[in-house]
């Protein structure tokens, strides 16, 4: 039997249509789905194999069926299959519906009376597809005018700005809870025993060579007093761990070795050593650090007290 599209067109079109549908519906990030998910590759291979098998089977059935026909039936089938697509009844009906064209032998009925130097004009009807498309543009323009110019709906630029602003908010919210995306602005002090225990283990594995197991200081400064070279508090200590200490003589950066969550735990443990009074501590270095938030609270309290009636 004659098919509209040959097999070398039909099989690739069906295969790549299914492949693109899988890529559209499967969230695979920046990598193709058939690479990120091996099961997709297996499915596509099996699907292609079945397509080829179906085409081979269909061709074999057509061949066997053809040989079972009588000579008269073969002749009738050959006449049908030899008809081109443009000569088929379906194609002719579709073209007449879309164009409303008049057969060339009847064009004399469409001739207009006027004559331009022997050139005559036919009064053909506009193709329905063109007319309906024109009507569609009018309807679209009316809807566009009402929606964007009268009702004031967001245009593309405004939609982009709103989406960018929302994306920024979403990223900030995600950063607050994503441990591996934590930074010095979003880090918080941990005080629970399991976190401090993990911080102590990280400290013992990486920091005791310079700060001693008790934090009393050796090559590095004493971590148990109130004085800090680069500022105390969880944000400053996290910043120092992440970016390193003073150039040339300070601590190295640990961001290539420790994850943000691990730096948060060890920084919290270091802050928990304050006032532990180790034996023979290193002399204090730096300046006494006071939490700015505590300063602000003290200022508010002082301001409130100064208004009291004596």
PDB file of C-alpha atoms in Angstrom, residues 5-309:
ATOM      1  CA  UNK A   5       5.643   9.793   3.549  1.00  0.00           C
ATOM      2  CA  UNK A   6       8.474   7.386   2.700  1.00  0.00           C
ATOM      3  CA  UNK A   7      10.006   5.304   5.462  1.00  0.00           C
ATOM      4  CA  UNK A   8      13.300   7.251   5.486  1.00  0.00           C
ATOM      5  CA  UNK A   9      11.292  10.369   6.401  1.00  0.00           C
ATOM      6  CA  UNK A  10       8.649   8.797   8.601  1.00  0.00           C
ATOM      7  CA  UNK A  11      10.938   6.943  11.031  1.00  0.00           C
ATOM      8  CA  UNK A  12      13.312   9.893  11.824  1.00  0.00           C
ATOM      9  CA  UNK A  13      10.382  12.318  12.222  1.00  0.00           C
ATOM     10  CA  UNK A  14       8.558  10.045  14.685  1.00  0.00           C
ATOM     11  CA  UNK A  15      11.758   9.225  16.587  1.00  0.00           C
ATOM     12  CA  UNK A  16      12.941  12.822  17.001  1.00  0.00           C
ATOM     13  CA  UNK A  17       9.414  13.999  17.881  1.00  0.00           C
ATOM     14  CA  UNK A  18       9.320  11.531  20.777  1.00  0.00           C
ATOM     15  CA  UNK A  19      12.881  12.470  21.750  1.00  0.00           C
ATOM     16  CA  UNK A  20      12.060  16.198  21.874  1.00  0.00           C
ATOM     17  CA  UNK A  21       8.905  15.479  23.893  1.00  0.00           C
ATOM     18  CA  UNK A  22      11.007  13.615  26.469  1.00  0.00           C
ATOM     19  CA  UNK A  23      13.488  16.490  26.645  1.00  0.00           C
ATOM     20  CA  UNK A  24      10.608  18.929  27.174  1.00  0.00           C
ATOM     21  CA  UNK A  25       8.820  17.006  29.929  1.00  0.00           C
ATOM     22  CA  UNK A  26      11.873  15.638  31.807  1.00  0.00           C
ATOM     23  CA  UNK A  27      13.753  18.157  33.938  1.00  0.00           C
ATOM     24  CA  UNK A  28      17.406  17.318  33.306  1.00  0.00           C
ATOM     25  CA  UNK A  29      18.994  20.699  34.032  1.00  0.00           C
ATOM     26  CA  UNK A  30      21.761  21.795  31.685  1.00  0.00           C
ATOM     27  CA  UNK A  31      22.348  18.289  30.304  1.00  0.00           C
ATOM     28  CA  UNK A  32      20.242  16.327  27.796  1.00  0.00           C
ATOM     29  CA  UNK A  33      17.870  13.855  29.429  1.00  0.00           C
ATOM     30  CA  UNK A  34      19.229  10.895  27.468  1.00  0.00           C
ATOM     31  CA  UNK A  35      22.737  11.643  28.865  1.00  0.00           C
ATOM     32  CA  UNK A  36      21.791  12.442  32.457  1.00  0.00           C
ATOM     33  CA  UNK A  37      19.317   9.562  32.789  1.00  0.00           C
ATOM     34  CA  UNK A  38      20.548   6.295  31.199  1.00  0.00           C
ATOM     35  CA  UNK A  39      17.026   4.844  31.330  1.00  0.00           C
ATOM     36  CA  UNK A  40      15.950   7.478  28.792  1.00  0.00           C
ATOM     37  CA  UNK A  41      18.693   6.336  26.410  1.00  0.00           C
ATOM     38  CA  UNK A  42      17.556   2.735  26.826  1.00  0.00           C
ATOM     39  CA  UNK A  43      13.942   3.749  26.138  1.00  0.00           C
ATOM     40  CA  UNK A  44      14.922   5.662  22.981  1.00  0.00           C
ATOM     41  CA  UNK A  45      17.006   2.736  21.714  1.00  0.00           C
ATOM     42  CA  UNK A  46      14.131   0.297  22.278  1.00  0.00           C
ATOM     43  CA  UNK A  47      11.647   2.724  20.710  1.00  0.00           C
ATOM     44  CA  UNK A  48      13.832   3.122  17.585  1.00  0.00           C
ATOM     45  CA  UNK A  49      14.247  -0.643  17.364  1.00  0.00           C
ATOM     46  CA  UNK A  50      10.465  -1.102  17.534  1.00  0.00           C
ATOM     47  CA  UNK A  51       9.897   1.577  14.886  1.00  0.00           C
ATOM     48  CA  UNK A  52      12.248  -0.156  12.471  1.00  0.00           C
ATOM     49  CA  UNK A  53      10.735  -3.554  13.305  1.00  0.00           C
ATOM     50  CA  UNK A  54       7.198  -2.252  12.682  1.00  0.00           C
ATOM     51  CA  UNK A  55       8.223  -0.783   9.326  1.00  0.00           C
ATOM     52  CA  UNK A  56       9.906  -4.056   8.265  1.00  0.00           C
ATOM     53  CA  UNK A  57       6.892  -6.087   9.391  1.00  0.00           C
ATOM     54  CA  UNK A  58       4.448  -3.747   7.680  1.00  0.00           C
ATOM     55  CA  UNK A  59       6.428  -3.899   4.442  1.00  0.00           C
ATOM     56  CA  UNK A  60       6.550  -7.705   4.594  1.00  0.00           C
ATOM     57  CA  UNK A  61       2.785  -7.937   5.191  1.00  0.00           C
ATOM     58  CA  UNK A  62       2.097  -5.576   2.269  1.00  0.00           C
ATOM     59  CA  UNK A  63       4.367  -7.654   0.050  1.00  0.00           C
ATOM     60  CA  UNK A  64       2.693 -10.954   1.005  1.00  0.00           C
ATOM     61  CA  UNK A  65      -0.790  -9.461   0.654  1.00  0.00           C
ATOM     62  CA  UNK A  66       0.058  -8.089  -2.796  1.00  0.00           C
ATOM     63  CA  UNK A  67       1.135 -11.522  -4.045  1.00  0.00           C
ATOM     64  CA  UNK A  68      -2.117 -13.034  -2.811  1.00  0.00           C
ATOM     65  CA  UNK A  69      -4.196 -10.675  -4.986  1.00  0.00           C
ATOM     66  CA  UNK A  70      -5.561 -11.642  -8.392  1.00  0.00           C
ATOM     67  CA  UNK A  71      -4.230  -9.949 -11.502  1.00  0.00           C
ATOM     68  CA  UNK A  72      -7.310  -7.719 -11.690  1.00  0.00           C
ATOM     69  CA  UNK A  73      -6.946  -6.676  -8.048  1.00  0.00           C
ATOM     70  CA  UNK A  74      -3.243  -5.978  -8.554  1.00  0.00           C
ATOM     71  CA  UNK A  75      -4.077  -3.767 -11.543  1.00  0.00           C
ATOM     72  CA  UNK A  76      -6.658  -1.792  -9.527  1.00  0.00           C
ATOM     73  CA  UNK A  77      -4.249  -1.409  -6.617  1.00  0.00           C
ATOM     74  CA  UNK A  78      -1.464  -0.217  -8.914  1.00  0.00           C
ATOM     75  CA  UNK A  79      -3.782   2.404 -10.419  1.00  0.00           C
ATOM     76  CA  UNK A  80      -4.629   3.709  -6.957  1.00  0.00           C
ATOM     77  CA  UNK A  81      -1.064   3.753  -5.704  1.00  0.00           C
ATOM     78  CA  UNK A  82       0.224   5.436  -8.866  1.00  0.00           C
ATOM     79  CA  UNK A  83      -1.973   8.488  -8.236  1.00  0.00           C
ATOM     80  CA  UNK A  84       0.143  11.371  -6.899  1.00  0.00           C
ATOM     81  CA  UNK A  85      -0.823  13.275  -3.771  1.00  0.00           C
ATOM     82  CA  UNK A  86      -1.824  16.339  -5.789  1.00  0.00           C
ATOM     83  CA  UNK A  87      -4.161  14.229  -7.927  1.00  0.00           C
ATOM     84  CA  UNK A  88      -5.865  12.563  -4.978  1.00  0.00           C
ATOM     85  CA  UNK A  89      -9.486  13.459  -4.192  1.00  0.00           C
ATOM     86  CA  UNK A  90      -8.622  14.487  -0.611  1.00  0.00           C
ATOM     87  CA  UNK A  91      -5.945  16.923  -1.796  1.00  0.00           C
ATOM     88  CA  UNK A  92      -8.232  18.425  -4.438  1.00  0.00           C
ATOM     89  CA  UNK A  93     -11.040  18.878  -1.921  1.00  0.00           C
ATOM     90  CA  UNK A  94      -8.698  20.505   0.612  1.00  0.00           C
ATOM     91  CA  UNK A  95      -7.257  22.937  -1.931  1.00  0.00           C
ATOM     92  CA  UNK A  96     -10.740  23.930  -3.099  1.00  0.00           C
ATOM     93  CA  UNK A  97     -11.786  24.564   0.498  1.00  0.00           C
ATOM     94  CA  UNK A  98      -8.702  26.697   1.222  1.00  0.00           C
ATOM     95  CA  UNK A  99      -8.521  28.680  -2.018  1.00  0.00           C
ATOM     96  CA  UNK A 100     -12.002  28.573  -3.640  1.00  0.00           C
ATOM     97  CA  UNK A 101     -10.166  28.670  -6.935  1.00  0.00           C
ATOM     98  CA  UNK A 102     -12.048  28.409 -10.217  1.00  0.00           C
ATOM     99  CA  UNK A 103     -10.849  25.866 -12.820  1.00  0.00           C
ATOM    100  CA  UNK A 104      -8.789  27.486 -15.563  1.00  0.00           C
ATOM    101  CA  UNK A 105     -11.343  26.499 -18.199  1.00  0.00           C
ATOM    102  CA  UNK A 106     -13.994  28.597 -16.402  1.00  0.00           C
ATOM    103  CA  UNK A 107     -11.879  31.739 -15.932  1.00  0.00           C
ATOM    104  CA  UNK A 108     -13.887  33.525 -18.633  1.00  0.00           C
ATOM    105  CA  UNK A 109     -16.687  33.903 -16.106  1.00  0.00           C
ATOM    106  CA  UNK A 110     -14.393  35.985 -13.876  1.00  0.00           C
ATOM    107  CA  UNK A 111     -13.160  38.488 -16.480  1.00  0.00           C
ATOM    108  CA  UNK A 112     -13.863  42.132 -15.611  1.00  0.00           C
ATOM    109  CA  UNK A 113     -15.056  44.585 -18.228  1.00  0.00           C
ATOM    110  CA  UNK A 114     -12.074  46.936 -18.124  1.00  0.00           C
ATOM    111  CA  UNK A 115      -9.018  46.415 -20.294  1.00  0.00           C
ATOM    112  CA  UNK A 116      -5.503  47.837 -19.746  1.00  0.00           C
ATOM    113  CA  UNK A 117      -3.631  47.752 -23.045  1.00  0.00           C
ATOM    114  CA  UNK A 118      -4.895  44.257 -23.689  1.00  0.00           C
ATOM    115  CA  UNK A 119      -4.335  43.128 -20.114  1.00  0.00           C
ATOM    116  CA  UNK A 120      -7.526  41.911 -18.487  1.00  0.00           C
ATOM    117  CA  UNK A 121      -8.196  41.266 -14.795  1.00  0.00           C
ATOM    118  CA  UNK A 122      -9.854  38.304 -13.125  1.00  0.00           C
ATOM    119  CA  UNK A 123     -12.280  38.915 -10.265  1.00  0.00           C
ATOM    120  CA  UNK A 124     -11.041  36.033  -8.110  1.00  0.00           C
ATOM    121  CA  UNK A 125     -12.353  35.539  -4.588  1.00  0.00           C
ATOM    122  CA  UNK A 126      -9.786  36.079  -1.857  1.00  0.00           C
ATOM    123  CA  UNK A 127      -8.494  32.744  -0.505  1.00  0.00           C
ATOM    124  CA  UNK A 128     -10.401  31.790   2.665  1.00  0.00           C
ATOM    125  CA  UNK A 129      -7.149  31.068   4.536  1.00  0.00           C
ATOM    126  CA  UNK A 130      -5.992  34.644   3.878  1.00  0.00           C
ATOM    127  CA  UNK A 131      -9.361  36.142   4.850  1.00  0.00           C
ATOM    128  CA  UNK A 132      -9.576  34.175   8.112  1.00  0.00           C
ATOM    129  CA  UNK A 133      -5.976  35.070   8.959  1.00  0.00           C
ATOM    130  CA  UNK A 134      -6.773  38.750   8.393  1.00  0.00           C
ATOM    131  CA  UNK A 135      -9.848  38.494  10.637  1.00  0.00           C
ATOM    132  CA  UNK A 136      -7.658  36.791  13.248  1.00  0.00           C
ATOM    133  CA  UNK A 137      -5.182  39.696  13.254  1.00  0.00           C
ATOM    134  CA  UNK A 138      -8.066  42.142  13.805  1.00  0.00           C
ATOM    135  CA  UNK A 139      -9.353  40.142  16.762  1.00  0.00           C
ATOM    136  CA  UNK A 140      -5.828  39.829  18.186  1.00  0.00           C
ATOM    137  CA  UNK A 141      -5.266  43.596  17.853  1.00  0.00           C
ATOM    138  CA  UNK A 142      -8.547  44.348  19.649  1.00  0.00           C
ATOM    139  CA  UNK A 143      -7.693  41.998  22.534  1.00  0.00           C
ATOM    140  CA  UNK A 144      -4.156  43.406  22.747  1.00  0.00           C
ATOM    141  CA  UNK A 145      -5.478  46.988  22.825  1.00  0.00           C
ATOM    142  CA  UNK A 146      -7.962  46.276  25.611  1.00  0.00           C
ATOM    143  CA  UNK A 147      -5.584  44.169  27.695  1.00  0.00           C
ATOM    144  CA  UNK A 148      -2.424  46.265  27.568  1.00  0.00           C
ATOM    145  CA  UNK A 149      -3.520  49.806  26.724  1.00  0.00           C
ATOM    146  CA  UNK A 150      -6.874  50.041  28.521  1.00  0.00           C
ATOM    147  CA  UNK A 151      -6.647  47.525  31.377  1.00  0.00           C
ATOM    148  CA  UNK A 152      -2.927  48.186  31.908  1.00  0.00           C
ATOM    149  CA  UNK A 153      -1.684  44.593  31.995  1.00  0.00           C
ATOM    150  CA  UNK A 154       2.054  44.017  32.396  1.00  0.00           C
ATOM    151  CA  UNK A 155       4.055  44.133  29.198  1.00  0.00           C
ATOM    152  CA  UNK A 156       7.126  41.967  28.601  1.00  0.00           C
ATOM    153  CA  UNK A 157       9.522  44.438  30.213  1.00  0.00           C
ATOM    154  CA  UNK A 158       7.425  44.714  33.374  1.00  0.00           C
ATOM    155  CA  UNK A 159       6.971  40.947  33.561  1.00  0.00           C
ATOM    156  CA  UNK A 160      10.745  40.509  33.325  1.00  0.00           C
ATOM    157  CA  UNK A 161      11.372  43.037  36.104  1.00  0.00           C
ATOM    158  CA  UNK A 162       8.844  41.347  38.399  1.00  0.00           C
ATOM    159  CA  UNK A 163      10.245  37.900  37.684  1.00  0.00           C
ATOM    160  CA  UNK A 164      13.797  39.101  38.353  1.00  0.00           C
ATOM    161  CA  UNK A 165      12.711  40.695  41.638  1.00  0.00           C
ATOM    162  CA  UNK A 166      10.900  37.521  42.695  1.00  0.00           C
ATOM    163  CA  UNK A 167      13.884  35.398  41.687  1.00  0.00           C
ATOM    164  CA  UNK A 168      16.121  37.578  43.883  1.00  0.00           C
ATOM    165  CA  UNK A 169      13.782  37.080  46.847  1.00  0.00           C
ATOM    166  CA  UNK A 170      13.631  33.326  46.211  1.00  0.00           C
ATOM    167  CA  UNK A 171      17.435  33.107  46.054  1.00  0.00           C
ATOM    168  CA  UNK A 172      17.786  35.002  49.321  1.00  0.00           C
ATOM    169  CA  UNK A 173      15.284  32.691  51.014  1.00  0.00           C
ATOM    170  CA  UNK A 174      17.059  29.637  49.625  1.00  0.00           C
ATOM    171  CA  UNK A 175      20.444  30.951  50.755  1.00  0.00           C
ATOM    172  CA  UNK A 176      19.140  31.141  54.321  1.00  0.00           C
ATOM    173  CA  UNK A 177      18.527  27.409  54.483  1.00  0.00           C
ATOM    174  CA  UNK A 178      20.989  25.976  51.936  1.00  0.00           C
ATOM    175  CA  UNK A 179      24.011  24.779  53.965  1.00  0.00           C
ATOM    176  CA  UNK A 180      26.414  24.617  51.034  1.00  0.00           C
ATOM    177  CA  UNK A 181      25.498  28.138  49.888  1.00  0.00           C
ATOM    178  CA  UNK A 182      25.906  29.742  53.288  1.00  0.00           C
ATOM    179  CA  UNK A 183      28.017  32.903  53.494  1.00  0.00           C
ATOM    180  CA  UNK A 184      29.096  35.335  56.184  1.00  0.00           C
ATOM    181  CA  UNK A 185      25.856  37.292  55.838  1.00  0.00           C
ATOM    182  CA  UNK A 186      23.536  34.313  56.320  1.00  0.00           C
ATOM    183  CA  UNK A 187      25.587  32.266  58.825  1.00  0.00           C
ATOM    184  CA  UNK A 188      24.141  31.845  62.308  1.00  0.00           C
ATOM    185  CA  UNK A 189      25.696  30.743  65.607  1.00  0.00           C
ATOM    186  CA  UNK A 190      25.119  27.112  66.547  1.00  0.00           C
ATOM    187  CA  UNK A 191      24.786  26.236  70.225  1.00  0.00           C
ATOM    188  CA  UNK A 192      23.412  22.681  70.216  1.00  0.00           C
ATOM    189  CA  UNK A 193      25.681  19.943  71.539  1.00  0.00           C
ATOM    190  CA  UNK A 194      25.823  17.761  68.366  1.00  0.00           C
ATOM    191  CA  UNK A 195      26.912  20.693  66.191  1.00  0.00           C
ATOM    192  CA  UNK A 196      29.534  21.807  68.702  1.00  0.00           C
ATOM    193  CA  UNK A 197      30.821  18.237  68.946  1.00  0.00           C
ATOM    194  CA  UNK A 198      31.216  18.098  65.167  1.00  0.00           C
ATOM    195  CA  UNK A 199      32.924  21.487  65.268  1.00  0.00           C
ATOM    196  CA  UNK A 200      35.323  20.211  67.914  1.00  0.00           C
ATOM    197  CA  UNK A 201      36.213  17.222  65.722  1.00  0.00           C
ATOM    198  CA  UNK A 202      36.895  19.503  62.740  1.00  0.00           C
ATOM    199  CA  UNK A 203      38.975  21.773  64.991  1.00  0.00           C
ATOM    200  CA  UNK A 204      40.995  18.800  66.256  1.00  0.00           C
ATOM    201  CA  UNK A 205      41.683  17.607  62.723  1.00  0.00           C
ATOM    202  CA  UNK A 206      42.702  20.942  61.215  1.00  0.00           C
ATOM    203  CA  UNK A 207      43.400  23.650  63.797  1.00  0.00           C
ATOM    204  CA  UNK A 208      45.285  22.260  66.811  1.00  0.00           C
ATOM    205  CA  UNK A 209      48.711  22.613  65.171  1.00  0.00           C
ATOM    206  CA  UNK A 210      48.434  26.398  65.377  1.00  0.00           C
ATOM    207  CA  UNK A 211      45.911  26.965  68.169  1.00  0.00           C
ATOM    208  CA  UNK A 212      46.523  23.942  70.485  1.00  0.00           C
ATOM    209  CA  UNK A 213      43.792  21.425  71.356  1.00  0.00           C
ATOM    210  CA  UNK A 214      42.457  23.702  74.107  1.00  0.00           C
ATOM    211  CA  UNK A 215      42.457  26.809  71.867  1.00  0.00           C
ATOM    212  CA  UNK A 216      45.060  28.536  74.028  1.00  0.00           C
ATOM    213  CA  UNK A 217      47.163  29.560  71.030  1.00  0.00           C
ATOM    214  CA  UNK A 218      50.590  28.598  69.773  1.00  0.00           C
ATOM    215  CA  UNK A 219      51.568  29.810  66.308  1.00  0.00           C
ATOM    216  CA  UNK A 220      48.047  31.143  65.995  1.00  0.00           C
ATOM    217  CA  UNK A 221      46.364  33.461  68.519  1.00  0.00           C
ATOM    218  CA  UNK A 222      44.614  32.532  71.730  1.00  0.00           C
ATOM    219  CA  UNK A 223      40.949  31.758  70.942  1.00  0.00           C
ATOM    220  CA  UNK A 224      39.686  31.763  74.537  1.00  0.00           C
ATOM    221  CA  UNK A 225      40.056  35.426  75.501  1.00  0.00           C
ATOM    222  CA  UNK A 226      37.946  38.444  74.554  1.00  0.00           C
ATOM    223  CA  UNK A 227      40.421  39.931  72.066  1.00  0.00           C
ATOM    224  CA  UNK A 228      40.295  39.331  68.313  1.00  0.00           C
ATOM    225  CA  UNK A 229      42.660  40.364  65.542  1.00  0.00           C
ATOM    226  CA  UNK A 230      40.048  40.324  62.777  1.00  0.00           C
ATOM    227  CA  UNK A 231      36.887  40.643  64.820  1.00  0.00           C
ATOM    228  CA  UNK A 232      34.851  38.193  66.838  1.00  0.00           C
ATOM    229  CA  UNK A 233      31.327  36.924  66.477  1.00  0.00           C
ATOM    230  CA  UNK A 234      30.092  34.196  64.165  1.00  0.00           C
ATOM    231  CA  UNK A 235      30.118  36.349  61.001  1.00  0.00           C
ATOM    232  CA  UNK A 236      33.689  37.594  61.453  1.00  0.00           C
ATOM    233  CA  UNK A 237      35.075  34.188  62.414  1.00  0.00           C
ATOM    234  CA  UNK A 238      33.284  32.577  59.459  1.00  0.00           C
ATOM    235  CA  UNK A 239      34.702  35.299  57.169  1.00  0.00           C
ATOM    236  CA  UNK A 240      38.223  34.620  58.469  1.00  0.00           C
ATOM    237  CA  UNK A 241      37.852  30.888  57.944  1.00  0.00           C
ATOM    238  CA  UNK A 242      36.492  31.386  54.453  1.00  0.00           C
ATOM    239  CA  UNK A 243      38.934  34.045  53.233  1.00  0.00           C
ATOM    240  CA  UNK A 244      41.977  33.520  55.454  1.00  0.00           C
ATOM    241  CA  UNK A 245      43.718  35.826  57.911  1.00  0.00           C
ATOM    242  CA  UNK A 246      46.180  38.658  57.458  1.00  0.00           C
ATOM    243  CA  UNK A 247      48.199  38.669  54.244  1.00  0.00           C
ATOM    244  CA  UNK A 248      51.602  37.050  54.586  1.00  0.00           C
ATOM    245  CA  UNK A 249      51.305  35.833  58.182  1.00  0.00           C
ATOM    246  CA  UNK A 250      47.688  34.971  58.876  1.00  0.00           C
ATOM    247  CA  UNK A 251      45.715  31.777  58.627  1.00  0.00           C
ATOM    248  CA  UNK A 252      45.083  30.206  55.207  1.00  0.00           C
ATOM    249  CA  UNK A 253      41.648  30.147  53.592  1.00  0.00           C
ATOM    250  CA  UNK A 254      39.688  26.998  54.399  1.00  0.00           C
ATOM    251  CA  UNK A 255      36.935  27.369  51.777  1.00  0.00           C
ATOM    252  CA  UNK A 256      38.711  24.898  49.508  1.00  0.00           C
ATOM    253  CA  UNK A 257      38.895  22.294  52.278  1.00  0.00           C
ATOM    254  CA  UNK A 258      35.808  22.771  54.420  1.00  0.00           C
ATOM    255  CA  UNK A 259      32.210  23.141  53.322  1.00  0.00           C
ATOM    256  CA  UNK A 260      30.263  26.201  54.536  1.00  0.00           C
ATOM    257  CA  UNK A 261      28.299  24.070  56.998  1.00  0.00           C
ATOM    258  CA  UNK A 262      31.543  22.671  58.419  1.00  0.00           C
ATOM    259  CA  UNK A 263      33.017  26.178  58.766  1.00  0.00           C
ATOM    260  CA  UNK A 264      29.850  27.231  60.601  1.00  0.00           C
ATOM    261  CA  UNK A 265      30.258  24.376  63.077  1.00  0.00           C
ATOM    262  CA  UNK A 266      33.944  24.945  63.747  1.00  0.00           C
ATOM    263  CA  UNK A 267      33.399  28.709  64.074  1.00  0.00           C
ATOM    264  CA  UNK A 268      30.615  28.075  66.597  1.00  0.00           C
ATOM    265  CA  UNK A 269      32.907  25.727  68.516  1.00  0.00           C
ATOM    266  CA  UNK A 270      35.707  28.327  68.560  1.00  0.00           C
ATOM    267  CA  UNK A 271      33.301  30.916  69.997  1.00  0.00           C
ATOM    268  CA  UNK A 272      32.245  28.415  72.659  1.00  0.00           C
ATOM    269  CA  UNK A 273      35.862  28.340  73.954  1.00  0.00           C
ATOM    270  CA  UNK A 274      35.624  31.905  75.262  1.00  0.00           C
ATOM    271  CA  UNK A 275      36.437  32.038  78.979  1.00  0.00           C
ATOM    272  CA  UNK A 276      37.593  28.399  79.152  1.00  0.00           C
ATOM    273  CA  UNK A 277      40.948  29.527  80.730  1.00  0.00           C
ATOM    274  CA  UNK A 278      43.392  26.971  79.308  1.00  0.00           C
ATOM    275  CA  UNK A 279      46.761  26.343  80.936  1.00  0.00           C
ATOM    276  CA  UNK A 280      49.556  28.723  79.881  1.00  0.00           C
ATOM    277  CA  UNK A 281      47.556  30.572  77.209  1.00  0.00           C
ATOM    278  CA  UNK A 282      49.226  32.776  74.648  1.00  0.00           C
ATOM    279  CA  UNK A 283      49.173  36.497  75.391  1.00  0.00           C
ATOM    280  CA  UNK A 284      46.092  38.329  74.074  1.00  0.00           C
ATOM    281  CA  UNK A 285      46.353  39.833  70.595  1.00  0.00           C
ATOM    282  CA  UNK A 286      44.148  42.315  68.814  1.00  0.00           C
ATOM    283  CA  UNK A 287      41.344  44.301  70.390  1.00  0.00           C
ATOM    284  CA  UNK A 288      38.413  43.512  72.628  1.00  0.00           C
ATOM    285  CA  UNK A 289      35.463  42.846  70.337  1.00  0.00           C
ATOM    286  CA  UNK A 290      31.934  43.863  71.294  1.00  0.00           C
ATOM    287  CA  UNK A 291      28.951  42.646  69.322  1.00  0.00           C
ATOM    288  CA  UNK A 292      27.379  45.640  67.497  1.00  0.00           C
ATOM    289  CA  UNK A 293      23.930  44.245  68.260  1.00  0.00           C
ATOM    290  CA  UNK A 294      24.759  44.269  71.965  1.00  0.00           C
ATOM    291  CA  UNK A 295      25.945  47.895  71.643  1.00  0.00           C
ATOM    292  CA  UNK A 296      22.651  48.859  70.049  1.00  0.00           C
ATOM    293  CA  UNK A 297      20.664  47.142  72.806  1.00  0.00           C
ATOM    294  CA  UNK A 298      22.729  48.901  75.459  1.00  0.00           C
ATOM    295  CA  UNK A 299      22.176  52.270  73.770  1.00  0.00           C
ATOM    296  CA  UNK A 300      18.410  51.700  73.724  1.00  0.00           C
ATOM    297  CA  UNK A 301      18.378  50.726  77.372  1.00  0.00           C
ATOM    298  CA  UNK A 302      20.476  53.774  78.291  1.00  0.00           C
ATOM    299  CA  UNK A 303      18.189  56.038  76.330  1.00  0.00           C
ATOM    300  CA  UNK A 304      15.111  54.649  78.055  1.00  0.00           C
ATOM    301  CA  UNK A 305      16.731  54.966  81.509  1.00  0.00           C
ATOM    302  CA  UNK A 306      17.693  58.615  80.884  1.00  0.00           C
ATOM    303  CA  UNK A 307      14.046  59.590  80.536  1.00  0.00           C
ATOM    304  CA  UNK A 308      13.013  58.185  83.856  1.00  0.00           C
ATOM    305  CA  UNK A 309      11.847  60.704  86.479  1.00  0.00           C
TER     306      UNK A 309
END
